[in-house]
Amino acid sequence: HCAAAPVLIDTEGPIKSIVSWQYGFPSIGEPGITSKRPGFVQMYNQEIIICFDNQIKHRKQLIAAIKRRADMYRNAKIATLPLMGRDKMDIDTYILTYGIEAYRRVINGALSVDVWYSLVR
């Protein structure tokens, strides 16, 4: 069960979480960056990595939404998908285009909220 995984990726959209899960990354998919499903509670010692779509448009809103979500967890980390010259990048596109090892590097390179926020401000 993904809610009991030691590392859990919180992403935007059920399809993206399914693609991530298929490749061995336990994930939950919220139905948008401003929502939070009731009932999910972070387990003690569980690491949560937030990996939302990365995009150029609405950057301030995206940063604010990630910060709000991170505030819901203890010691969340933020993983940022590289844009790779695009205006927007999501998990499924990234995995299918660049491969699972590239995605694994993004997830393994997740930053603490404080470090991430100091870089995106």
Short mmCIF file of C-alpha atoms in Angstrom, two decimals:
data_model
loop_
_atom_site.label_atom_id
_atom_site.label_comp_id
_atom_site.label_asym_id
_atom_site.label_seq_id
_atom_site.Cartn_x
_atom_site.Cartn_y
_atom_site.Cartn_z
CA HIS A 1 0.00 0.00 0.00
CA CYS A 2 1.52 3.31 -1.04
CA ALA A 3 0.45 5.21 2.08
CA ALA A 4 2.85 3.00 4.07
CA ALA A 5 5.85 3.45 1.74
CA PRO A 6 8.97 4.88 3.40
CA VAL A 7 9.27 7.42 0.56
CA LEU A 8 6.13 8.75 -1.11
CA ILE A 9 5.89 11.12 -4.05
CA ASP A 10 3.06 13.64 -3.95
CA THR A 11 2.24 14.74 -7.46
CA GLU A 12 -0.36 16.53 -9.47
CA GLY A 13 -2.92 14.25 -11.07
CA PRO A 14 -3.79 10.57 -10.75
CA ILE A 15 -2.36 9.59 -14.17
CA LYS A 16 1.04 11.01 -13.27
CA SER A 17 1.07 9.11 -9.99
CA ILE A 18 0.19 5.89 -11.83
CA VAL A 19 3.07 6.31 -14.27
CA SER A 20 5.46 7.04 -11.38
CA TRP A 21 4.10 4.04 -9.44
CA GLN A 22 4.51 1.73 -12.47
CA TYR A 23 8.24 2.39 -12.38
CA GLY A 24 8.59 1.64 -8.67
CA PHE A 25 8.01 5.05 -7.09
CA PRO A 26 5.08 4.94 -4.65
CA SER A 27 3.02 8.03 -5.41
CA ILE A 28 -0.23 9.79 -4.67
CA GLY A 29 -1.86 12.03 -7.21
CA GLU A 30 -3.88 15.01 -6.13
CA PRO A 31 -6.53 16.27 -8.57
CA GLY A 32 -4.67 19.57 -8.98
CA ILE A 33 -2.04 21.62 -7.21
CA THR A 34 -4.49 23.39 -4.93
CA SER A 35 -6.28 20.30 -3.64
CA LYS A 36 -5.48 17.97 -0.76
CA ARG A 37 -7.25 14.66 -0.43
CA PRO A 38 -8.71 14.14 3.03
CA GLY A 39 -7.66 11.05 4.88
CA PHE A 40 -3.98 10.87 3.93
CA VAL A 41 -1.71 11.35 6.92
CA GLN A 42 2.07 11.27 6.68
CA MET A 43 3.44 8.33 8.65
CA TYR A 44 6.16 8.75 11.25
CA ASN A 45 9.58 8.61 9.50
CA GLN A 46 7.93 8.75 6.07
CA GLU A 47 9.64 11.00 3.55
CA ILE A 48 7.35 12.97 1.26
CA ILE A 49 8.74 14.31 -2.01
CA ILE A 50 6.56 16.82 -3.83
CA CYS A 51 7.01 16.65 -7.60
CA PHE A 52 4.53 18.87 -9.43
CA ASP A 53 4.57 19.81 -13.09
CA ASN A 54 7.23 22.37 -13.85
CA GLN A 55 6.12 25.25 -16.05
CA ILE A 56 7.05 28.73 -17.15
CA LYS A 57 3.54 30.20 -17.09
CA HIS A 58 1.98 30.96 -13.71
CA ARG A 59 5.35 30.46 -11.99
CA LYS A 60 4.45 32.47 -8.88
CA GLN A 61 1.25 30.46 -8.38
CA LEU A 62 3.14 27.19 -8.85
CA ILE A 63 5.77 28.15 -6.26
CA ALA A 64 3.06 29.23 -3.81
CA ALA A 65 1.13 25.97 -4.32
CA ILE A 66 4.25 23.85 -3.73
CA LYS A 67 5.06 25.84 -0.59
CA ARG A 68 1.47 25.39 0.72
CA ARG A 69 1.62 21.65 0.06
CA ALA A 70 5.03 21.33 1.71
CA ASP A 71 3.66 23.07 4.80
CA MET A 72 1.20 20.15 5.18
CA TYR A 73 4.04 17.69 5.77
CA ARG A 74 6.96 17.22 8.16
CA ASN A 75 10.28 17.86 6.43
CA ALA A 76 8.97 17.57 2.88
CA LYS A 77 11.38 17.66 -0.03
CA ILE A 78 10.84 19.20 -3.45
CA ALA A 79 11.83 17.54 -6.72
CA THR A 80 11.85 19.77 -9.79
CA LEU A 81 11.52 18.29 -13.25
CA PRO A 82 13.87 19.99 -15.75
CA LEU A 83 12.03 21.86 -18.48
CA MET A 84 14.48 20.63 -21.15
CA GLY A 85 13.67 23.61 -23.37
CA ARG A 86 9.89 23.22 -23.04
CA ASP A 87 7.30 25.53 -21.51
CA LYS A 88 5.98 22.72 -19.29
CA MET A 89 7.19 19.34 -18.04
CA ASP A 90 5.22 16.65 -16.22
CA ILE A 91 6.18 13.27 -14.79
CA ASP A 92 4.70 11.10 -17.52
CA THR A 93 6.27 13.13 -20.33
CA TYR A 94 9.61 13.22 -18.53
CA ILE A 95 9.72 9.46 -17.90
CA LEU A 96 8.56 8.54 -21.40
CA THR A 97 10.96 10.98 -23.09
CA TYR A 98 14.09 10.79 -20.93
CA GLY A 99 13.75 7.46 -19.14
CA ILE A 100 13.33 6.15 -15.64
CA GLU A 101 16.96 6.72 -14.62
CA ALA A 102 16.63 10.44 -15.41
CA TYR A 103 13.46 10.53 -13.29
CA ARG A 104 15.25 8.63 -10.50
CA ARG A 105 17.98 11.33 -10.52
CA VAL A 106 15.31 14.05 -10.20
CA ILE A 107 13.69 12.28 -7.25
CA ASN A 108 17.03 11.47 -5.58
CA GLY A 109 18.04 15.11 -6.02
CA ALA A 110 15.00 16.48 -4.17
CA LEU A 111 15.84 19.48 -2.02
CA SER A 112 14.66 20.47 1.43
CA VAL A 113 11.93 23.10 1.30
CA ASP A 114 14.24 25.80 2.67
CA VAL A 115 16.94 25.20 0.06
CA TRP A 116 14.42 24.87 -2.78
CA TYR A 117 12.59 28.06 -1.75
CA SER A 118 15.83 30.04 -1.53
CA LEU A 119 16.61 29.01 -5.13
CA VAL A 120 13.20 29.80 -6.66
CA ARG A 121 12.42 33.11 -4.93
#
